[in-house]
Amino acid sequence: MPVPLFDPMAPLAPLRDELRASTGRVLDNGAFILGPEVAAFERELAAYLGTAHAVGVANGTEAITIALRALGVGAGDEVVVPSFSFYASAEAIPPTGARPVFCDVDAETFCVTADTVRAALTPRTKAVVVVHLFGNVAPVAQIAALGVPVVEDAAQAAGSTTPDGRPGALGAIATFSFYPSKNLGAFGDGGAVTTADDALAERVRTLRFHGSRDKVTYTEVGYNSRLDELQAAVLRVMLPHLDAWAEHRARAGEWYAEAGLGELCSLPRSAPGSRAAWHLYVARHTRADELVAALGERGVGARAYYRTPIHRQPAMAAFAPLGDDGLPGTAEAARTHVALPMSAAITREQVAEVVGAVRDARLG
């Protein structure tokens, strides 16, 4: 049977009436920008994460730029960021005036570590962007202990948990994307910046609205970056279901292991003590592209996401390290990763179908 790579719509089927009512409420209210729905969602998201502030912005990319600006990152500074991630993790840095400095990842967790970050630090490092990639959770406390502010890029990790709390409340400041395919996805673009620091939160609010606190006096060059009321209303309906969806994603990862996928390829390894709400379930295989093709012939969705690391993208040539010798985990992850079907509605039978298709591919 065909198995899609992801299925964002199936979990929403029971919520259709609530979603229609929420958008109707916005239409009846007539407030479409920074109104009561955004304010309520910001409170509810902060409470869910266990932090003091959540500030809605237009998308996850601008969330990173604004978070860095709030920390005072600017011209002449450096920001450490993994090269194995979505392009936006690094793309958000140059608009601040700072330079991205690429660090390595652990090929088994796909996340940065204190050691990989330490190797990239210089006297000009002003912040570290730590990506909770594919829903796994990077060791924020260990990295923060290096003495540099940590920005959590938690775009793919909504719903994941750790013994120290939820992603979004582990570092100095954090960012989220609500792109429709995310664990908590809106019906369009949207994002948020979260922090426990009152001063940082106020600076984020100022920056998202053209650099003004009162819409009259503009104290700096900011951004037109605001989460709109319709998206906030939709997200308010979904947020109470996030934990159940996250638990299903984590359980589906266990189903893959129980079905024997680990005998056929390398499974993703959760960070110690954490429970990853897998945004993507990404295994590793020495013949990854051949496996993607074989699964496609069986109607099983599979793909590579970051076969070309960010430092090798044309637009990042000016910031790329001289060679890959210092990024062996990145090279390994980029060459071998394969995303397999994962969603908050995937069934155990579908997981078994995927594992059967991997086995039948007979690629060793």
mmCIF file of C-alpha atoms in Angstrom:
data_model
loop_
_atom_site.group_PDB
_atom_site.id
_atom_site.type_symbol
_atom_site.label_atom_id
_atom_site.label_comp_id
_atom_site.label_asym_id
_atom_site.label_seq_id
_atom_site.Cartn_x
_atom_site.Cartn_y
_atom_site.Cartn_z
ATOM 1 C CA MET A 1 0.000 0.000 0.000
ATOM 2 C CA PRO A 2 1.207 3.553 -0.660
ATOM 3 C CA VAL A 3 2.543 5.402 2.396
ATOM 4 C CA PRO A 4 2.985 9.191 2.153
ATOM 5 C CA LEU A 5 6.113 10.843 3.535
ATOM 6 C CA PHE A 6 3.927 13.005 5.792
ATOM 7 C CA ASP A 7 0.211 13.580 6.283
ATOM 8 C CA PRO A 8 -0.524 16.916 7.958
ATOM 9 C CA MET A 9 -4.250 16.892 7.189
ATOM 10 C CA ALA A 10 -5.401 13.620 8.766
ATOM 11 C CA PRO A 11 -4.933 14.774 12.396
ATOM 12 C CA LEU A 12 -7.011 17.879 11.632
ATOM 13 C CA ALA A 13 -10.102 16.004 10.462
ATOM 14 C CA PRO A 14 -11.705 15.858 13.960
ATOM 15 C CA LEU A 15 -10.976 19.573 14.457
ATOM 16 C CA ARG A 16 -12.695 20.957 11.346
ATOM 17 C CA ASP A 17 -15.679 22.427 13.197
ATOM 18 C CA GLU A 18 -13.433 24.093 15.796
ATOM 19 C CA LEU A 19 -11.162 25.442 13.096
ATOM 20 C CA ARG A 20 -14.072 26.909 11.153
ATOM 21 C CA ALA A 21 -15.406 28.492 14.329
ATOM 22 C CA SER A 22 -12.011 29.988 15.173
ATOM 23 C CA THR A 23 -11.603 31.653 11.780
ATOM 24 C CA GLY A 24 -15.205 32.829 11.910
ATOM 25 C CA ARG A 25 -14.472 34.432 15.268
ATOM 26 C CA VAL A 26 -11.696 36.472 13.674
ATOM 27 C CA LEU A 27 -13.951 37.583 10.843
ATOM 28 C CA ASP A 28 -16.649 38.633 13.304
ATOM 29 C CA ASN A 29 -14.137 40.487 15.462
ATOM 30 C CA GLY A 30 -12.648 42.437 12.558
ATOM 31 C CA ALA A 31 -9.142 42.643 14.109
ATOM 32 C CA PHE A 32 -6.612 41.002 11.813
ATOM 33 C CA ILE A 33 -3.150 42.114 13.015
ATOM 34 C CA LEU A 34 -1.855 41.829 16.616
ATOM 35 C CA GLY A 35 -5.329 41.451 18.055
ATOM 36 C CA PRO A 36 -6.833 39.274 20.814
ATOM 37 C CA GLU A 37 -6.118 35.932 19.111
ATOM 38 C CA VAL A 38 -2.394 36.639 18.840
ATOM 39 C CA ALA A 39 -2.246 37.860 22.422
ATOM 40 C CA ALA A 40 -4.086 34.764 23.677
ATOM 41 C CA PHE A 41 -1.948 32.384 21.641
ATOM 42 C CA GLU A 42 1.223 34.028 22.911
ATOM 43 C CA ARG A 43 0.085 33.481 26.504
ATOM 44 C CA GLU A 44 -0.959 29.906 25.843
ATOM 45 C CA LEU A 45 2.237 28.976 24.008
ATOM 46 C CA ALA A 46 4.418 30.475 26.756
ATOM 47 C CA ALA A 47 2.484 28.535 29.387
ATOM 48 C CA TYR A 48 2.765 25.315 27.387
ATOM 49 C CA LEU A 49 6.528 25.712 27.027
ATOM 50 C CA GLY A 50 7.045 26.791 30.627
ATOM 51 C CA THR A 51 8.583 30.162 29.824
ATOM 52 C CA ALA A 52 7.573 33.754 30.479
ATOM 53 C CA HIS A 53 7.132 35.162 26.982
ATOM 54 C CA ALA A 54 6.124 34.097 23.487
ATOM 55 C CA VAL A 55 6.062 36.733 20.748
ATOM 56 C CA GLY A 56 4.363 35.928 17.455
ATOM 57 C CA VAL A 57 6.221 36.846 14.262
ATOM 58 C CA ALA A 58 5.688 36.303 10.551
ATOM 59 C CA ASN A 59 7.763 33.157 10.051
ATOM 60 C CA GLY A 60 10.493 31.004 11.520
ATOM 61 C CA THR A 61 13.313 32.570 9.513
ATOM 62 C CA GLU A 62 12.625 36.107 10.688
ATOM 63 C CA ALA A 63 12.200 34.703 14.189
ATOM 64 C CA ILE A 64 15.895 33.731 14.172
ATOM 65 C CA THR A 65 17.033 37.089 12.787
ATOM 66 C CA ILE A 66 14.956 38.992 15.338
ATOM 67 C CA ALA A 67 16.139 36.769 18.201
ATOM 68 C CA LEU A 68 19.763 37.422 17.248
ATOM 69 C CA ARG A 69 19.120 41.148 16.963
ATOM 70 C CA ALA A 70 17.483 41.091 20.395
ATOM 71 C CA LEU A 71 20.696 39.603 21.775
ATOM 72 C CA GLY A 72 22.646 42.500 20.291
ATOM 73 C CA VAL A 73 24.211 40.558 17.409
ATOM 74 C CA GLY A 74 25.424 42.911 14.697
ATOM 75 C CA ALA A 75 28.189 43.875 12.294
ATOM 76 C CA GLY A 76 31.552 42.295 13.054
ATOM 77 C CA ASP A 77 30.091 39.513 15.199
ATOM 78 C CA GLU A 78 30.104 35.787 14.504
ATOM 79 C CA VAL A 79 27.297 33.308 15.114
ATOM 80 C CA VAL A 80 28.029 29.585 15.284
ATOM 81 C CA VAL A 81 25.457 27.454 13.430
ATOM 82 C CA PRO A 82 25.365 23.845 12.182
ATOM 83 C CA SER A 83 25.827 23.272 8.476
ATOM 84 C CA PHE A 84 23.537 20.215 8.539
ATOM 85 C CA SER A 85 20.166 21.941 8.871
ATOM 86 C CA PHE A 86 17.584 23.742 6.788
ATOM 87 C CA TYR A 87 19.148 26.682 4.950
ATOM 88 C CA ALA A 88 17.195 29.261 6.981
ATOM 89 C CA SER A 89 19.141 28.414 10.165
ATOM 90 C CA ALA A 90 22.164 30.146 8.601
ATOM 91 C CA GLU A 91 20.346 32.424 6.136
ATOM 92 C CA ALA A 92 18.882 34.355 9.079
ATOM 93 C CA ILE A 93 22.346 35.413 10.307
ATOM 94 C CA PRO A 94 23.769 37.744 7.586
ATOM 95 C CA PRO A 95 20.780 40.155 7.760
ATOM 96 C CA THR A 96 21.974 41.036 11.279
ATOM 97 C CA GLY A 97 25.359 42.059 9.872
ATOM 98 C CA ALA A 98 27.046 39.083 11.529
ATOM 99 C CA ARG A 99 28.918 36.223 9.918
ATOM 100 C CA PRO A 100 27.792 32.571 10.174
ATOM 101 C CA VAL A 101 30.515 30.191 11.337
ATOM 102 C CA PHE A 102 29.646 26.585 10.577
ATOM 103 C CA CYS A 103 30.099 23.834 13.129
ATOM 104 C CA ASP A 104 29.765 20.062 12.930
ATOM 105 C CA VAL A 105 26.999 17.753 14.169
ATOM 106 C CA ASP A 106 26.859 14.319 15.743
ATOM 107 C CA ALA A 107 25.867 12.078 12.812
ATOM 108 C CA GLU A 108 23.776 9.830 15.075
ATOM 109 C CA THR A 109 21.597 12.542 16.647
ATOM 110 C CA PHE A 110 21.969 15.074 13.782
ATOM 111 C CA CYS A 111 22.454 17.768 16.446
ATOM 112 C CA VAL A 112 25.351 19.949 17.530
ATOM 113 C CA THR A 113 27.239 19.076 20.707
ATOM 114 C CA ALA A 114 29.272 21.093 23.162
ATOM 115 C CA ASP A 115 32.439 19.768 21.498
ATOM 116 C CA THR A 116 31.394 20.686 17.953
ATOM 117 C CA VAL A 117 30.367 24.161 19.074
ATOM 118 C CA ARG A 118 33.546 24.684 21.126
ATOM 119 C CA ALA A 119 35.637 23.938 18.046
ATOM 120 C CA ALA A 120 33.972 26.825 16.174
ATOM 121 C CA LEU A 121 34.121 29.494 18.890
ATOM 122 C CA THR A 122 36.302 32.575 18.441
ATOM 123 C CA PRO A 123 36.645 35.834 20.386
ATOM 124 C CA ARG A 124 34.076 37.308 17.970
ATOM 125 C CA THR A 125 31.362 34.717 18.694
ATOM 126 C CA LYS A 126 28.261 36.543 19.938
ATOM 127 C CA ALA A 127 25.729 33.683 19.895
ATOM 128 C CA VAL A 128 25.185 30.038 18.965
ATOM 129 C CA VAL A 129 22.181 28.842 16.966
ATOM 130 C CA VAL A 130 21.411 25.351 18.256
ATOM 131 C CA VAL A 131 19.055 23.414 15.962
ATOM 132 C CA HIS A 132 16.795 20.725 17.424
ATOM 133 C CA LEU A 133 16.885 18.918 14.106
ATOM 134 C CA PHE A 134 14.114 16.544 13.006
ATOM 135 C CA GLY A 135 12.569 16.849 16.498
ATOM 136 C CA ASN A 136 15.634 15.640 18.379
ATOM 137 C CA VAL A 137 16.928 17.875 21.170
ATOM 138 C CA ALA A 138 20.445 19.290 21.268
ATOM 139 C CA PRO A 139 22.285 19.543 24.652
ATOM 140 C CA VAL A 140 21.492 23.200 25.310
ATOM 141 C CA ALA A 141 22.708 23.298 28.921
ATOM 142 C CA GLN A 142 26.131 21.893 27.986
ATOM 143 C CA ILE A 143 26.467 24.376 25.140
ATOM 144 C CA ALA A 144 25.294 27.326 27.261
ATOM 145 C CA ALA A 145 27.995 26.378 29.778
ATOM 146 C CA LEU A 146 30.551 27.447 27.165
ATOM 147 C CA GLY A 147 29.584 31.029 28.027
ATOM 148 C CA VAL A 148 27.881 32.136 24.802
ATOM 149 C CA PRO A 149 24.120 32.882 24.547
ATOM 150 C CA VAL A 150 22.165 30.037 22.938
ATOM 151 C CA VAL A 151 19.405 30.618 20.408
ATOM 152 C CA GLU A 152 17.307 27.465 20.096
ATOM 153 C CA ASP A 153 16.041 26.875 16.567
ATOM 154 C CA ALA A 154 13.101 24.750 17.696
ATOM 155 C CA ALA A 155 11.214 24.912 14.385
ATOM 156 C CA GLN A 156 11.133 21.114 14.091
ATOM 157 C CA ALA A 157 10.847 20.213 17.774
ATOM 158 C CA ALA A 158 7.452 21.409 19.015
ATOM 159 C CA GLY A 159 6.188 18.749 21.406
ATOM 160 C CA SER A 160 9.552 17.140 22.164
ATOM 161 C CA THR A 161 10.484 16.859 25.839
ATOM 162 C CA THR A 162 13.632 16.635 27.964
ATOM 163 C CA PRO A 163 14.325 16.201 31.688
ATOM 164 C CA ASP A 164 15.184 19.929 31.775
ATOM 165 C CA GLY A 165 11.972 21.109 30.101
ATOM 166 C CA ARG A 166 10.647 21.643 26.615
ATOM 167 C CA PRO A 167 12.556 22.974 23.618
ATOM 168 C CA GLY A 168 11.780 26.667 23.493
ATOM 169 C CA ALA A 169 12.557 27.154 27.173
ATOM 170 C CA LEU A 170 16.084 25.739 27.433
ATOM 171 C CA GLY A 171 18.314 28.595 26.222
ATOM 172 C CA ALA A 172 18.463 32.381 26.359
ATOM 173 C CA ILE A 173 15.935 32.708 23.555
ATOM 174 C CA ALA A 174 14.229 30.342 21.106
ATOM 175 C CA THR A 175 12.461 30.396 17.772
ATOM 176 C CA PHE A 176 9.616 28.435 16.213
ATOM 177 C CA SER A 177 8.143 28.008 12.763
ATOM 178 C CA PHE A 178 4.465 27.240 12.236
ATOM 179 C CA TYR A 179 4.835 26.290 8.577
ATOM 180 C CA PRO A 180 1.974 23.884 7.772
ATOM 181 C CA SER A 181 4.109 20.719 7.754
ATOM 182 C CA LYS A 182 5.589 21.361 11.224
ATOM 183 C CA ASN A 183 4.518 19.459 14.347
ATOM 184 C CA LEU A 184 2.427 22.522 15.235
ATOM 185 C CA GLY A 185 1.522 23.954 11.842
ATOM 186 C CA ALA A 186 -0.707 26.841 10.838
ATOM 187 C CA PHE A 187 -2.570 27.332 7.561
ATOM 188 C CA GLY A 188 0.230 29.506 6.204
ATOM 189 C CA ASP A 189 3.458 31.039 7.425
ATOM 190 C CA GLY A 190 3.954 31.987 11.047
ATOM 191 C CA GLY A 191 6.559 31.915 13.788
ATOM 192 C CA ALA A 192 7.337 32.848 17.364
ATOM 193 C CA VAL A 193 10.215 33.889 19.591
ATOM 194 C CA THR A 194 10.185 32.654 23.193
ATOM 195 C CA THR A 195 12.239 33.699 26.207
ATOM 196 C CA ALA A 196 12.160 33.989 29.995
ATOM 197 C CA ASP A 197 13.962 37.339 29.829
ATOM 198 C CA ASP A 198 11.660 40.380 30.082
ATOM 199 C CA ALA A 199 14.130 42.715 28.367
ATOM 200 C CA LEU A 200 14.712 40.343 25.458
ATOM 201 C CA ALA A 201 10.963 39.886 25.003
ATOM 202 C CA GLU A 202 10.393 43.644 24.898
ATOM 203 C CA ARG A 203 13.151 44.043 22.331
ATOM 204 C CA VAL A 204 11.608 41.300 20.171
ATOM 205 C CA ARG A 205 8.218 43.025 20.315
ATOM 206 C CA THR A 206 9.843 46.287 19.251
ATOM 207 C CA LEU A 207 11.790 44.730 16.402
ATOM 208 C CA ARG A 208 8.794 42.845 14.986
ATOM 209 C CA PHE A 209 6.904 46.156 14.598
ATOM 210 C CA HIS A 210 9.319 48.330 12.607
ATOM 211 C CA GLY A 211 11.476 49.101 15.655
ATOM 212 C CA SER A 212 8.714 50.923 17.529
ATOM 213 C CA ARG A 213 7.161 50.389 20.936
ATOM 214 C CA ASP A 214 4.256 52.784 20.446
ATOM 215 C CA LYS A 215 3.726 53.002 16.630
ATOM 216 C CA VAL A 216 4.760 56.661 16.851
ATOM 217 C CA THR A 217 8.461 56.751 17.703
ATOM 218 C CA TYR A 218 10.834 54.432 15.799
ATOM 219 C CA THR A 219 14.006 53.837 17.778
ATOM 220 C CA GLU A 220 15.713 51.483 15.329
ATOM 221 C CA VAL A 221 15.342 49.789 11.957
ATOM 222 C CA GLY A 222 13.151 46.781 12.636
ATOM 223 C CA TYR A 223 10.910 44.451 10.668
ATOM 224 C CA ASN A 224 7.326 44.142 9.529
ATOM 225 C CA SER A 225 7.068 40.657 11.023
ATOM 226 C CA ARG A 226 3.821 39.852 12.753
ATOM 227 C CA LEU A 227 1.804 36.687 13.274
ATOM 228 C CA ASP A 228 -1.677 37.403 11.935
ATOM 229 C CA GLU A 229 -4.931 36.804 13.795
ATOM 230 C CA LEU A 230 -6.207 34.038 11.516
ATOM 231 C CA GLN A 231 -3.079 31.945 11.988
ATOM 232 C CA ALA A 232 -3.111 32.563 15.737
ATOM 233 C CA ALA A 233 -6.750 31.472 15.965
ATOM 234 C CA VAL A 234 -5.972 28.252 14.099
ATOM 235 C CA LEU A 235 -2.921 27.564 16.262
ATOM 236 C CA ARG A 236 -4.979 28.037 19.429
ATOM 237 C CA VAL A 237 -7.224 25.174 18.315
ATOM 238 C CA MET A 238 -4.255 22.915 17.600
ATOM 239 C CA LEU A 239 -2.026 23.639 20.599
ATOM 240 C CA PRO A 240 -4.073 21.581 23.122
ATOM 241 C CA HIS A 241 -3.599 18.547 20.849
ATOM 242 C CA LEU A 242 0.153 18.948 20.380
ATOM 243 C CA ASP A 243 1.165 16.604 23.198
ATOM 244 C CA ALA A 244 -1.031 13.777 21.853
ATOM 245 C CA TRP A 245 0.362 14.307 18.359
ATOM 246 C CA ALA A 246 3.916 14.410 19.727
ATOM 247 C CA GLU A 247 3.381 11.204 21.680
ATOM 248 C CA HIS A 248 2.120 9.496 18.508
ATOM 249 C CA ARG A 249 5.216 10.617 16.589
ATOM 250 C CA ALA A 250 7.504 9.343 19.335
ATOM 251 C CA ARG A 251 5.627 6.039 19.477
ATOM 252 C CA ALA A 252 5.852 5.665 15.704
ATOM 253 C CA GLY A 253 9.623 5.912 16.029
ATOM 254 C CA GLU A 254 9.458 3.001 18.456
ATOM 255 C CA TRP A 255 7.331 1.056 15.960
ATOM 256 C CA TYR A 256 10.083 1.426 13.359
ATOM 257 C CA ALA A 257 12.599 -0.051 15.777
ATOM 258 C CA GLU A 258 10.244 -2.873 16.818
ATOM 259 C CA ALA A 259 9.612 -3.735 13.155
ATOM 260 C CA GLY A 260 13.332 -4.347 12.629
ATOM 261 C CA LEU A 261 14.370 -1.232 10.711
ATOM 262 C CA GLY A 262 17.562 -1.103 12.755
ATOM 263 C CA GLU A 263 18.670 -4.363 11.105
ATOM 264 C CA LEU A 264 18.555 -2.641 7.709
ATOM 265 C CA CYS A 265 19.901 0.858 8.373
ATOM 266 C CA SER A 266 21.021 3.123 11.198
ATOM 267 C CA LEU A 267 18.162 4.526 13.260
ATOM 268 C CA PRO A 268 18.132 8.077 14.627
ATOM 269 C CA ARG A 269 19.297 8.228 18.234
ATOM 270 C CA SER A 270 17.366 10.376 20.691
ATOM 271 C CA ALA A 271 19.334 12.695 22.923
ATOM 272 C CA PRO A 272 19.832 11.138 26.402
ATOM 273 C CA GLY A 273 16.672 11.387 28.508
ATOM 274 C CA SER A 274 14.660 13.182 25.838
ATOM 275 C CA ARG A 275 11.557 12.019 23.996
ATOM 276 C CA ALA A 276 11.710 13.270 20.445
ATOM 277 C CA ALA A 277 8.473 14.180 18.696
ATOM 278 C CA TRP A 278 9.895 13.238 15.315
ATOM 279 C CA HIS A 279 9.097 15.971 12.820
ATOM 280 C CA LEU A 280 10.878 13.755 10.297
ATOM 281 C CA TYR A 281 12.008 10.199 10.930
ATOM 282 C CA VAL A 282 15.488 10.177 9.431
ATOM 283 C CA ALA A 283 17.537 7.002 9.214
ATOM 284 C CA ARG A 284 20.988 6.558 7.645
ATOM 285 C CA HIS A 285 21.947 4.141 4.880
ATOM 286 C CA THR A 286 25.191 3.736 2.940
ATOM 287 C CA ARG A 287 23.218 3.635 -0.338
ATOM 288 C CA ALA A 288 20.741 6.317 0.573
ATOM 289 C CA ASP A 289 19.777 7.600 -2.866
ATOM 290 C CA GLU A 290 19.265 4.076 -4.172
ATOM 291 C CA LEU A 291 17.007 3.379 -1.196
ATOM 292 C CA VAL A 292 14.939 6.513 -1.873
ATOM 293 C CA ALA A 293 14.447 5.387 -5.472
ATOM 294 C CA ALA A 294 13.507 1.835 -4.474
ATOM 295 C CA LEU A 295 10.961 3.032 -1.925
ATOM 296 C CA GLY A 296 9.471 5.405 -4.472
ATOM 297 C CA GLU A 297 8.832 2.483 -6.801
ATOM 298 C CA ARG A 298 6.830 0.867 -3.983
ATOM 299 C CA GLY A 299 4.781 4.010 -3.378
ATOM 300 C CA VAL A 300 6.561 4.777 -0.112
ATOM 301 C CA GLY A 301 7.437 8.430 0.426
ATOM 302 C CA ALA A 302 11.120 8.959 1.175
ATOM 303 C CA ARG A 303 13.623 11.686 0.390
ATOM 304 C CA ALA A 304 16.871 13.384 1.286
ATOM 305 C CA TYR A 305 16.478 16.832 2.823
ATOM 306 C CA TYR A 306 19.974 18.255 3.204
ATOM 307 C CA ARG A 307 22.173 16.271 0.808
ATOM 308 C CA THR A 308 24.094 19.525 0.196
ATOM 309 C CA PRO A 309 25.127 21.048 3.558
ATOM 310 C CA ILE A 310 24.530 24.765 4.023
ATOM 311 C CA HIS A 311 28.220 25.682 3.829
ATOM 312 C CA ARG A 312 28.298 24.207 0.318
ATOM 313 C CA GLN A 313 25.308 26.221 -0.923
ATOM 314 C CA PRO A 314 26.311 28.891 -3.483
ATOM 315 C CA ALA A 315 25.028 31.800 -1.409
ATOM 316 C CA MET A 316 27.164 30.709 1.547
ATOM 317 C CA ALA A 317 30.447 30.430 -0.369
ATOM 318 C CA ALA A 318 31.836 33.551 1.310
ATOM 319 C CA PHE A 319 31.338 31.977 4.743
ATOM 320 C CA ALA A 320 32.332 28.382 3.969
ATOM 321 C CA PRO A 321 35.280 26.760 5.767
ATOM 322 C CA LEU A 322 38.247 25.875 3.601
ATOM 323 C CA GLY A 323 37.460 22.172 3.631
ATOM 324 C CA ASP A 324 35.246 19.486 5.143
ATOM 325 C CA ASP A 325 37.952 17.961 7.322
ATOM 326 C CA GLY A 326 36.518 19.749 10.348
ATOM 327 C CA LEU A 327 32.906 18.736 9.610
ATOM 328 C CA PRO A 328 33.023 14.924 9.339
ATOM 329 C CA GLY A 329 29.656 14.398 11.056
ATOM 330 C CA THR A 330 28.037 16.819 8.642
ATOM 331 C CA ALA A 331 29.523 15.039 5.635
ATOM 332 C CA GLU A 332 28.364 11.655 6.950
ATOM 333 C CA ALA A 333 24.859 12.846 7.765
ATOM 334 C CA ALA A 334 24.468 14.636 4.442
ATOM 335 C CA ARG A 335 25.625 11.624 2.438
ATOM 336 C CA THR A 336 23.623 8.923 4.224
ATOM 337 C CA HIS A 337 20.367 10.384 5.568
ATOM 338 C CA VAL A 338 16.957 9.193 4.371
ATOM 339 C CA ALA A 339 13.677 10.618 5.656
ATOM 340 C CA LEU A 340 10.994 7.945 6.020
ATOM 341 C CA PRO A 341 7.222 8.425 6.484
ATOM 342 C CA MET A 342 6.217 10.110 9.744
ATOM 343 C CA SER A 343 3.130 11.975 10.899
ATOM 344 C CA ALA A 344 0.783 12.303 13.842
ATOM 345 C CA ALA A 345 -1.570 9.908 12.050
ATOM 346 C CA ILE A 346 0.774 7.218 10.708
ATOM 347 C CA THR A 347 -0.371 3.701 11.616
ATOM 348 C CA ARG A 348 1.606 0.710 12.793
ATOM 349 C CA GLU A 349 0.555 -1.067 9.615
ATOM 350 C CA GLN A 350 2.022 1.727 7.504
ATOM 351 C CA VAL A 351 5.265 1.541 9.465
ATOM 352 C CA ALA A 352 5.420 -2.205 8.811
ATOM 353 C CA GLU A 353 4.844 -1.529 5.099
ATOM 354 C CA VAL A 354 7.756 0.910 5.045
ATOM 355 C CA VAL A 355 10.098 -1.486 6.821
ATOM 356 C CA GLY A 356 9.040 -4.287 4.466
ATOM 357 C CA ALA A 357 9.809 -2.079 1.490
ATOM 358 C CA VAL A 358 13.259 -1.261 2.907
ATOM 359 C CA ARG A 359 13.915 -4.971 3.428
ATOM 360 C CA ASP A 360 12.733 -5.859 -0.067
ATOM 361 C CA ALA A 361 15.060 -3.276 -1.576
ATOM 362 C CA ARG A 362 17.944 -5.612 -0.619
ATOM 363 C CA LEU A 363 20.538 -2.866 -0.548
ATOM 364 C CA GLY A 364 22.555 -4.294 2.334
#
